[in-house]
Short mmCIF file of C-alpha atoms and ligand atoms in Angstrom, two decimals:
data_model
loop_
_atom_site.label_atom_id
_atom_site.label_comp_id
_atom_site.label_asym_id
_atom_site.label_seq_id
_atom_site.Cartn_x
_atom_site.Cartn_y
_atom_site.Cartn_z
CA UNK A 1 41.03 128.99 133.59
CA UNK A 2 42.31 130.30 130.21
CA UNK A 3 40.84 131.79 127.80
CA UNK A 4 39.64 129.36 125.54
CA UNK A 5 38.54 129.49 121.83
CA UNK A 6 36.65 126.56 120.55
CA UNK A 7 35.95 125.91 117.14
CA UNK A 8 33.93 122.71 115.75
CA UNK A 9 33.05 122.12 112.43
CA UNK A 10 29.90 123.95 111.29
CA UNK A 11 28.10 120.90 110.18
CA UNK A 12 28.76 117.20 111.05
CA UNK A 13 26.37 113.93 109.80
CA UNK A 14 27.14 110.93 111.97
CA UNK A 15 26.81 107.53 112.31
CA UNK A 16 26.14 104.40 109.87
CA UNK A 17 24.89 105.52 106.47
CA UNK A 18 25.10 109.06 106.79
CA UNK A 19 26.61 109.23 103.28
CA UNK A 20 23.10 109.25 102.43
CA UNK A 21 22.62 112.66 103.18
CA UNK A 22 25.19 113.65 100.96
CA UNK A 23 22.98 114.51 97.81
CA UNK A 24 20.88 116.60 100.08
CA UNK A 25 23.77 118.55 101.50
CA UNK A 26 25.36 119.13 98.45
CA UNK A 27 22.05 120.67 96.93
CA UNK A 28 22.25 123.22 99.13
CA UNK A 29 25.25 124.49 97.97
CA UNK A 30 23.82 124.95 94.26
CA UNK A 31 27.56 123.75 92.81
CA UNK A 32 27.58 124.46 89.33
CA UNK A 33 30.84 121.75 89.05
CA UNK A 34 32.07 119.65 91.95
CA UNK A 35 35.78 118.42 92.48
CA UNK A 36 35.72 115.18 94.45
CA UNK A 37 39.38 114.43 95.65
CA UNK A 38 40.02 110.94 96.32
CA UNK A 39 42.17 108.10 96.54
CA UNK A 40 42.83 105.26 94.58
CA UNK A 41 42.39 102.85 96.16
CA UNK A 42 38.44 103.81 97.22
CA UNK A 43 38.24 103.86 93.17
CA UNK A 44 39.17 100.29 92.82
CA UNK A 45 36.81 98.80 95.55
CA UNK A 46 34.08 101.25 93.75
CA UNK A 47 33.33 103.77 97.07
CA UNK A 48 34.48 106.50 94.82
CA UNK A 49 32.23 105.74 92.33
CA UNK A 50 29.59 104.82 94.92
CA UNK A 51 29.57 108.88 95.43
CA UNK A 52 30.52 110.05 92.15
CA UNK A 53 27.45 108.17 90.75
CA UNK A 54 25.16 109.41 93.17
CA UNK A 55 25.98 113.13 92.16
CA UNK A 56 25.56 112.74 88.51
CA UNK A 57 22.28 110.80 89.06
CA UNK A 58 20.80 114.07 90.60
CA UNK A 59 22.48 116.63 88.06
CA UNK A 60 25.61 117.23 89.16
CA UNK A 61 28.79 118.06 86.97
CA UNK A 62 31.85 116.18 88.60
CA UNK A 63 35.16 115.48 87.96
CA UNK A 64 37.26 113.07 89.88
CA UNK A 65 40.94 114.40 90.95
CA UNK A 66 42.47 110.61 92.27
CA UNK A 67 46.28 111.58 92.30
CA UNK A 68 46.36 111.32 96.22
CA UNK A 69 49.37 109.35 97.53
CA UNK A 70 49.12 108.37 101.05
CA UNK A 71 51.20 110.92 103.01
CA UNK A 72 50.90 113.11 100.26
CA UNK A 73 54.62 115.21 99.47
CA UNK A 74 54.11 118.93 99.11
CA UNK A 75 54.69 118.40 94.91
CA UNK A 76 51.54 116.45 94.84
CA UNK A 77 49.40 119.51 97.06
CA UNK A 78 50.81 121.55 93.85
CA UNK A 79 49.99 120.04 91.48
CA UNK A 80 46.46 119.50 92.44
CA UNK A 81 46.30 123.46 93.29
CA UNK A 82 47.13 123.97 89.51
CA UNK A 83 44.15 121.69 88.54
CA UNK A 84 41.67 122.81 91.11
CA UNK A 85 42.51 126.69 89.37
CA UNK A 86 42.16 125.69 85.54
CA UNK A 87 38.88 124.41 86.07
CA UNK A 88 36.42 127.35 88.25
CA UNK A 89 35.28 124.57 90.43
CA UNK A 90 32.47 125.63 93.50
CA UNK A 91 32.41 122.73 95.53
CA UNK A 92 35.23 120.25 96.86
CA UNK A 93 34.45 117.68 98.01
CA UNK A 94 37.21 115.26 99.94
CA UNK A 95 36.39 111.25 100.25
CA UNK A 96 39.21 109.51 101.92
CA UNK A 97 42.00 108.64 104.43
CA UNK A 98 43.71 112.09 106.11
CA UNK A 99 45.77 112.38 102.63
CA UNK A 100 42.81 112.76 100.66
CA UNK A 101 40.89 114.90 102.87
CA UNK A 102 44.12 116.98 103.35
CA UNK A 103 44.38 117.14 99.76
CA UNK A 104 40.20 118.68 99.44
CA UNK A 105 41.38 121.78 102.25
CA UNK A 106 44.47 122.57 100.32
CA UNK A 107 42.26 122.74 96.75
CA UNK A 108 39.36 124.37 97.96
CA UNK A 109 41.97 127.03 99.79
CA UNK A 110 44.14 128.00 97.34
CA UNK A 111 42.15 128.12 95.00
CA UNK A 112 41.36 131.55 95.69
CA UNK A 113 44.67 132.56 96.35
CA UNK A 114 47.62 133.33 94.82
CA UNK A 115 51.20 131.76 94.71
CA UNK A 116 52.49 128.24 95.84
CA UNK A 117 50.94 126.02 98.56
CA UNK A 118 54.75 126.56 99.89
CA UNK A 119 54.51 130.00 100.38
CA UNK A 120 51.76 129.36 103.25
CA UNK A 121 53.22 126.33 105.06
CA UNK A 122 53.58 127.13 108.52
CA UNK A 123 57.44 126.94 109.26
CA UNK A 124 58.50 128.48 106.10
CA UNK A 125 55.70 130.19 104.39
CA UNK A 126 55.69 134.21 103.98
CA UNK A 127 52.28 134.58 102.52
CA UNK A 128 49.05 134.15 104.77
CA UNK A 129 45.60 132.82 104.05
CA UNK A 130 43.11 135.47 103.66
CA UNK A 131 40.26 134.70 101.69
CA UNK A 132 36.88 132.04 102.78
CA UNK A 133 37.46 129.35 101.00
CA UNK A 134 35.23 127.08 98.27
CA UNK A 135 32.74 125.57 100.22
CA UNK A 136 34.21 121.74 100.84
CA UNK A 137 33.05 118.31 102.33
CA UNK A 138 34.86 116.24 103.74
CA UNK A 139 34.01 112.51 104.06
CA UNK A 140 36.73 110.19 105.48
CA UNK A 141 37.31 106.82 105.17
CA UNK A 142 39.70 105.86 108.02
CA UNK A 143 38.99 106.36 111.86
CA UNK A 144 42.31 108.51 112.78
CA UNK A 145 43.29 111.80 111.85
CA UNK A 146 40.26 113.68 112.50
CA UNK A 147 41.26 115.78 109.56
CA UNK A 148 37.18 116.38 108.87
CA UNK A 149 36.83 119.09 111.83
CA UNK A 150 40.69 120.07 112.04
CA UNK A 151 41.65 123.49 109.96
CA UNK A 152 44.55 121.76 109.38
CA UNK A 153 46.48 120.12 106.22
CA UNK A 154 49.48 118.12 106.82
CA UNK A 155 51.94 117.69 103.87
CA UNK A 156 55.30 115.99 103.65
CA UNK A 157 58.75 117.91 102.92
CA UNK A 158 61.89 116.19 102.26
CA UNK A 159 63.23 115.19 105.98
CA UNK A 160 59.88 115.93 108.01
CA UNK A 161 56.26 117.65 107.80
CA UNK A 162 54.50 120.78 107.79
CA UNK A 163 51.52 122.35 107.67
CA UNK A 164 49.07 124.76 106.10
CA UNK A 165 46.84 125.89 109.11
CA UNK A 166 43.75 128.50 108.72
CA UNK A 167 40.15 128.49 109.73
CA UNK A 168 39.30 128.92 105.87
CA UNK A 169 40.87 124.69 105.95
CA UNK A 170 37.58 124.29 107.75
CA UNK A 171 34.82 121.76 106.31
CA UNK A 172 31.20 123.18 105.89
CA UNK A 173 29.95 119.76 106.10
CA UNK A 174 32.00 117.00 107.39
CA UNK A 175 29.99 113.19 107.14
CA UNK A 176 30.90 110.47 109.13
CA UNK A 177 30.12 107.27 107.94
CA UNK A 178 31.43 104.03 109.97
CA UNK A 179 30.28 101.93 107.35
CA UNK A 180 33.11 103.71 105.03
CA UNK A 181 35.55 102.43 107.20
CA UNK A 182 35.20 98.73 107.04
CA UNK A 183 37.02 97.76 104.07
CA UNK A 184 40.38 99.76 105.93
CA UNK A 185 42.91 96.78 105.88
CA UNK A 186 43.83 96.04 109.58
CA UNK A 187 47.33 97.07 109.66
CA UNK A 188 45.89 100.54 108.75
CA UNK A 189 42.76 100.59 110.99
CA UNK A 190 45.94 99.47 113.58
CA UNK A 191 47.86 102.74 112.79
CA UNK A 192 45.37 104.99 112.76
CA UNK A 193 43.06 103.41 115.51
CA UNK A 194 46.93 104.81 117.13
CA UNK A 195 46.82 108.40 115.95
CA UNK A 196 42.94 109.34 116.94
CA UNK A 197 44.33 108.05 120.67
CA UNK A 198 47.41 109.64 120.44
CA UNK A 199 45.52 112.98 119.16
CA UNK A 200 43.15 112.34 122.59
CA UNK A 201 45.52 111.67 125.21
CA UNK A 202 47.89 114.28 123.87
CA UNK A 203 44.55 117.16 124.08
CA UNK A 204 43.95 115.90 127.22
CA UNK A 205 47.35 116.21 128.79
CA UNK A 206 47.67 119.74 126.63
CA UNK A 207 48.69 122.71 128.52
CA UNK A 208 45.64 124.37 126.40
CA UNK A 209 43.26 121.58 127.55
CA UNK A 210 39.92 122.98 128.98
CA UNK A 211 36.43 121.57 129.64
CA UNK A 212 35.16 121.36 126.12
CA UNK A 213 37.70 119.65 125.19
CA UNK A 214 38.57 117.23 128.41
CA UNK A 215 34.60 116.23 127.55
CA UNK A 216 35.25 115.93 123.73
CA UNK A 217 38.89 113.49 124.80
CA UNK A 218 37.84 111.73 127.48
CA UNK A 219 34.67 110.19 125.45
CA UNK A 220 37.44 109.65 122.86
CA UNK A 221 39.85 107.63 124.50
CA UNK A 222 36.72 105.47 126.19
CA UNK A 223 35.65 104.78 122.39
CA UNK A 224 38.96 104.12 120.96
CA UNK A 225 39.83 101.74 124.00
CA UNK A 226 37.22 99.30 123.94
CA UNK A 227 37.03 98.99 120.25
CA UNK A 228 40.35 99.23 118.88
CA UNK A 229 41.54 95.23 119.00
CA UNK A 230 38.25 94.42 117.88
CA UNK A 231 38.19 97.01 114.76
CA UNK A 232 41.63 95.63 113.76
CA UNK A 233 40.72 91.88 114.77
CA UNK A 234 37.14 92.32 112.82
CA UNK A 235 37.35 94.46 110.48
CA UNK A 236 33.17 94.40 109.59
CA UNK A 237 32.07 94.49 113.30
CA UNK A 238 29.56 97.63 113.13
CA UNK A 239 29.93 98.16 116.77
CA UNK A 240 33.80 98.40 116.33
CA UNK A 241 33.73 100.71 113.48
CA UNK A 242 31.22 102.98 114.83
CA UNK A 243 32.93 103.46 118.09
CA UNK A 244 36.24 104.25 116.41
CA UNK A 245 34.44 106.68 113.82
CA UNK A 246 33.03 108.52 116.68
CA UNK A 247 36.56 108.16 118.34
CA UNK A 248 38.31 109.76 115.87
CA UNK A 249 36.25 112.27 114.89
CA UNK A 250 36.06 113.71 118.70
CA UNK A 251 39.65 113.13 119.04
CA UNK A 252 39.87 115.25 116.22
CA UNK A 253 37.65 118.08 117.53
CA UNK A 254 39.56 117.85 121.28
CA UNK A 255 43.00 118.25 119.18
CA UNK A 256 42.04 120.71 116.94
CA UNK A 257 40.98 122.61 119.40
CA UNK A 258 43.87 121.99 122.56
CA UNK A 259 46.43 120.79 120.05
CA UNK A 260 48.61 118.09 119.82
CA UNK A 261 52.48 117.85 121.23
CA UNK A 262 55.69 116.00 122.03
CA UNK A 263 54.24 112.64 120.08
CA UNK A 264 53.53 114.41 116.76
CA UNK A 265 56.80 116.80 117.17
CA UNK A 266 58.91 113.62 117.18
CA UNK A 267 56.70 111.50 114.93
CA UNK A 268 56.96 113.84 111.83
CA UNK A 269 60.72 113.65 111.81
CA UNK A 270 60.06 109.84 111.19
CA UNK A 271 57.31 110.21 108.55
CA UNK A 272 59.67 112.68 106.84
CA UNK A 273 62.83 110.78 106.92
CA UNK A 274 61.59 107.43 106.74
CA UNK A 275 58.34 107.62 105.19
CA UNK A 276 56.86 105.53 108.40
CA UNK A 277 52.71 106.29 108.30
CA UNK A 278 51.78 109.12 110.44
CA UNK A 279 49.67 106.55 112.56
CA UNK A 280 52.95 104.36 112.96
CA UNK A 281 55.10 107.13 113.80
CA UNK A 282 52.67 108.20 116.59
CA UNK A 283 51.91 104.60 117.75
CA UNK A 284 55.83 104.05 118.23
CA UNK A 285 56.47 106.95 120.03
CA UNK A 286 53.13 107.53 122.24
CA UNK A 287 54.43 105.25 125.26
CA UNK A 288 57.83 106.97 125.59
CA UNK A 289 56.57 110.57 125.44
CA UNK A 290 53.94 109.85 128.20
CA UNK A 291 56.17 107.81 130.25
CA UNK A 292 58.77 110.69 129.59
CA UNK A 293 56.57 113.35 130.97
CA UNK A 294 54.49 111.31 133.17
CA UNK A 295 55.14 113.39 136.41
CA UNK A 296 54.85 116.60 134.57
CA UNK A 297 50.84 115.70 134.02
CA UNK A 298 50.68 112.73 136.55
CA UNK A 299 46.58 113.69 137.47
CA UNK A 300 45.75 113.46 133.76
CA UNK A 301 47.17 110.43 133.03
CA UNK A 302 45.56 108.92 136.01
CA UNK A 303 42.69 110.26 134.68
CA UNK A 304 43.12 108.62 131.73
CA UNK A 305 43.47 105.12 133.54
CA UNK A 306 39.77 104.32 134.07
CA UNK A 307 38.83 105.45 130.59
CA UNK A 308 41.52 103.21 129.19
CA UNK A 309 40.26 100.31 130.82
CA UNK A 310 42.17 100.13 134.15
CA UNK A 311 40.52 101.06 137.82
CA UNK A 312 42.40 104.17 139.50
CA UNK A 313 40.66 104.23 142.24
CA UNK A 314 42.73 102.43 144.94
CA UNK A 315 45.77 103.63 143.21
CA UNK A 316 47.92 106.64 144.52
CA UNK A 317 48.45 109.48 141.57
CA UNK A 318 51.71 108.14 140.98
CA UNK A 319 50.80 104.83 140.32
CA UNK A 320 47.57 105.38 138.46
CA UNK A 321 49.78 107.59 136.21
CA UNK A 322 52.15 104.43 135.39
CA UNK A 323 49.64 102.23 134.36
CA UNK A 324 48.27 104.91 132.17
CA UNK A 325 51.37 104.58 130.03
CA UNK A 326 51.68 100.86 130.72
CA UNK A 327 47.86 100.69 128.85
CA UNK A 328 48.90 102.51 126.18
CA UNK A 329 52.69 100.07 125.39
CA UNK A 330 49.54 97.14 125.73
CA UNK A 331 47.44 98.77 123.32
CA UNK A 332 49.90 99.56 120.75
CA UNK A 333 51.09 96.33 121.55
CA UNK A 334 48.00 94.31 120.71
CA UNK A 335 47.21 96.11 117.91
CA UNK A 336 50.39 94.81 116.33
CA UNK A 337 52.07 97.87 115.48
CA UNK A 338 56.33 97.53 116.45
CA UNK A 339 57.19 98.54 119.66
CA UNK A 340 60.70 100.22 118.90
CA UNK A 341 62.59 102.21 116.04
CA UNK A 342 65.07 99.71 115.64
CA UNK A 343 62.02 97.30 114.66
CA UNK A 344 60.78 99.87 112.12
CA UNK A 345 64.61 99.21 110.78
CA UNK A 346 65.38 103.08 111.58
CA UNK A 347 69.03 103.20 112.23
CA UNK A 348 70.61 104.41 115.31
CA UNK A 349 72.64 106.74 113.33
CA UNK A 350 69.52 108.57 112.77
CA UNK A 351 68.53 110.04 116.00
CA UNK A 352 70.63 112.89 116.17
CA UNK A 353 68.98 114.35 112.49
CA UNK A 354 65.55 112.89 114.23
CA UNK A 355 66.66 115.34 117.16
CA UNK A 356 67.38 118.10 114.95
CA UNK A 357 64.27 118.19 112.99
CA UNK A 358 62.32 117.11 115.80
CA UNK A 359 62.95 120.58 117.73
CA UNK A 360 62.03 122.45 114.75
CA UNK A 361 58.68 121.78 115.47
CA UNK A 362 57.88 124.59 117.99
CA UNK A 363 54.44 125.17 117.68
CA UNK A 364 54.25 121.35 118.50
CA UNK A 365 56.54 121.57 121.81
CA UNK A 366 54.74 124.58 122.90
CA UNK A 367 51.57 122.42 123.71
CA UNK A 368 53.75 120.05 126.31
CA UNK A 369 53.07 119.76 129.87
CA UNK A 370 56.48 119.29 129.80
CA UNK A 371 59.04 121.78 128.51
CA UNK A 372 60.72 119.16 125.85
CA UNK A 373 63.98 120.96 124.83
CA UNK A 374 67.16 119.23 122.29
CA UNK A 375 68.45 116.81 125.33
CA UNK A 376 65.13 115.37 126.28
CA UNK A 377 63.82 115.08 122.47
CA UNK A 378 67.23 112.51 121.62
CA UNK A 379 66.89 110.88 125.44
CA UNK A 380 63.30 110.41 124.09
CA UNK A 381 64.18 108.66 120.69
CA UNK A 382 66.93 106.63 122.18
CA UNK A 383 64.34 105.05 124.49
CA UNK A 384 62.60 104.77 121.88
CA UNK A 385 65.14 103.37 119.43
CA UNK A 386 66.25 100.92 123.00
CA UNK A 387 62.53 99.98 124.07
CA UNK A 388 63.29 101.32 127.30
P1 NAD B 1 45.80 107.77 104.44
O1 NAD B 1 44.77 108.74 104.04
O2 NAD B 1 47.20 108.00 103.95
O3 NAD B 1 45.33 106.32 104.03
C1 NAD B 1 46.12 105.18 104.42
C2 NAD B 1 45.87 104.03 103.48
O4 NAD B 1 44.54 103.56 103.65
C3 NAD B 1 45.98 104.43 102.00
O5 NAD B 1 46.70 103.41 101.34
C4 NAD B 1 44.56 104.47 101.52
O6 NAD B 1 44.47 104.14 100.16
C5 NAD B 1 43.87 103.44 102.40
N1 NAD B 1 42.45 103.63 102.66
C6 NAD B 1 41.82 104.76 103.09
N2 NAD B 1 40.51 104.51 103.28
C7 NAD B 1 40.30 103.20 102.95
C8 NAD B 1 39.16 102.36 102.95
N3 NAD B 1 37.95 102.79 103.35
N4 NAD B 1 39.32 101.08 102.56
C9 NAD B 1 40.53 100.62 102.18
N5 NAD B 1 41.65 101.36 102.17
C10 NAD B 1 41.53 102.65 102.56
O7 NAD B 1 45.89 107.61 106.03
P2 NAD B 1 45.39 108.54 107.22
O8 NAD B 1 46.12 108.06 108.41
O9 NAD B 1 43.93 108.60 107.27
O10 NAD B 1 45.92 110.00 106.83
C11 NAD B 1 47.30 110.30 106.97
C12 NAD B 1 47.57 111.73 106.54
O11 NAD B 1 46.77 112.63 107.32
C13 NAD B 1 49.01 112.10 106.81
O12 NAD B 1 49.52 112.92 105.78
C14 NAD B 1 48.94 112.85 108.12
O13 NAD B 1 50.04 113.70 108.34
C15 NAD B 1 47.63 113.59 107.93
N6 NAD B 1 46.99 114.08 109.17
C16 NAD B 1 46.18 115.16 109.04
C17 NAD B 1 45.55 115.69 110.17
C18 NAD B 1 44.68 116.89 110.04
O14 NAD B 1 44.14 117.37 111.04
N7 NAD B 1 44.50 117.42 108.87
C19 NAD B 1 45.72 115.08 111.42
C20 NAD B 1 46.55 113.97 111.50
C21 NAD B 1 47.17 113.46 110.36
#
């Protein structure tokens, strides 16, 4: 086995209502003024003020920071740097989707550093990340990115995505709350019910994958499987929203941890160019990676058969392996996300930039079971673009 390093967050509250135990977790942090980064729309149906309320009630100075766009564009991660240093804040705290939470990392980060969030993004940057952060918490509000326990945050660039990546991106306190979840329209709990299982079955089929995080995916993928339709079909079961909380979130520690691969390599050339959600760019491409590199990691995908539902057991490797992937078109299927790029309108012109941005993304590709070099990243999004 390889060496392994495995990081979780150091503190995570789970399960329904453990927003509660936000007051006392904040206390212990003695903030003096608290930046709570959030999104719009969890101001209008009142969650933002749900927390915000809470915080002043027991004596704590807040302001509210709600320019978060979804997918938020590096120009917005500036702009809320500039605030987060003109007002000596000690605590961030980040209520949201993955844009939000993003958003919180990025704030608490740089605000002890110098220079533009663009001079630390991963593929371009020159400057690196040195100092421990402001102390953050991060509370999401969709079941998908994980972003909570990742030391990751994700911003968009003009024709694809990058990253700012440090262990100083890392919550203190991450709370997951199921019940935040169930107001998430379904065409949203769809796409990112699609990213937390893309972010498990690509850990699991990682060529960093080890025991931690095999136990962290597998559980993931089990979650995520049986309560996806329902999540999306009924939106207030708690059973539903629980198990894809609890999906996500140990997706998110299995990915963080063993990384991610050939799906989000090609899927951030789509969220660049075509401003497709980073759950839907996943979701479309999930079934062609895996049936792409199916015989590079044919075990672990029949692996992943039983805890996607199907029975391996009377099944040869090979076999077992194609059903894995056939699972995963149903899923995405049944969820009601588009199967192809040509039904998310992408034109076929568009592959060949796709291709060319999608190879950039080396420290994606690295993870593969699979070598994935120019030739098979186009064959991959003209399947893709063909359904076949
Ligand atoms: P999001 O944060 O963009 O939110 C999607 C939509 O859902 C938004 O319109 C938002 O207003 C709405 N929403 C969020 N919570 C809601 C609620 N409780 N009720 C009603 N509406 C709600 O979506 P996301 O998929 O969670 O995050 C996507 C971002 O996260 C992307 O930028 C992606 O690249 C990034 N990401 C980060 C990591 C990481 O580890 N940091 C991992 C994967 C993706």
């Amino acid at each position: 086995m390889n060496v392994a390093r495995i990081v979780f967050a150091p503190l995570s509250i789970t399960g329904w209502g453990a927003l509660q135990q936000l007051v006392p977790e904040v206390s212990k942090f003695s903030p003096k003024k608290i930046l709570v980064v959030t999104d719009p729309a969890l101001v209008k149906i009142g969650l933002a003020e749900r927390v915000t309320e809470s915080l002043r009630q027991n004596g704590f100075a807040v302001e509210v920071y709600t320019e978060v766009v979804p997918e938020p564009p590096l120009e917005i991660g500036e702009k809320l740097v500039q605030f987060a240093r003109g007002n000596r804040f000690d605590l961030v705290i980040g209520l949201g989707g993955g844009s939000a939470l993003d958003l919180a990392k990025l704030a608490a980060v740089m605000a002890v550093h110098e220079g533009s969030v663009a001079d630390y993004l991963n593929l371009t940057g020159k400057k690196q990340i040195t100092q421990k952060a402001l102390p953050k918490i991060l509370i999401p509000t969709t079941s998908g990115t994980g972003s909570e326990v990742t030391n990751i945050a994700v911003l968009s660039l003009e024709t694809t995505k990058d990253v700012v990546t440090h262990d100083s991106l890392l919550a203190d306190v991450a709370i997951v709350d199921p019940e935040l979840t169930v107001s998430v329209p379904p065409r949203v709990t769809a796409a990112t019910g699609i990213d937390a299982l893309t972010h498990a079955v690509e850990a699991y089929v990682s060529v960093n994958a080890n025991p931690a995080t095999d136990a962290l995916a597998l559980q993931a993928v089990r979650l995520i499987a049986r309560s996806l339709r329902t999540a999306v079909q009924e939106g207030s079961s708690r059973q539903a929203r629980t198990d894809m909380s609890m999906g996500s979130y140990l997706a998110g520690l299995a990915f963080f941890n063993a990384g991610v691969a050939g799906v989000h390599a090609l899927a951030y050339p789509l969220g660049g160019q075509f401003h497709l959600s980073h759950g839907e760019s996943n979701a479309v491409l999930l079934p062609y990676v895996m049936g792409y590199i199916r015989h590079s990691c044919q075990k672990r995908l029949a692996d992943l058969l039983d805890y996607l539902g199907g029975a391996s057991h009377l099944l040869s490797e090979e076999e077992a392996s194609y059903r894995c992937v056939e699972q995963l078109v149903s899923i995405v299927r049944d969820v009601g996300i588009p199967q192809t790029l040509a039904d998310f309108q992408i034109p076929q012109s568009a592959l060949e930039s796709l291709t060319q941005d999608g190879i950039k993304q080396k420290r994606l590709l690295a993870r593969s079971p699979m070598p994935l070099g120019e030739d098979d990243i186009r064959t991959i999004y003209r399947a893709a673009y063909n359904g076949k």
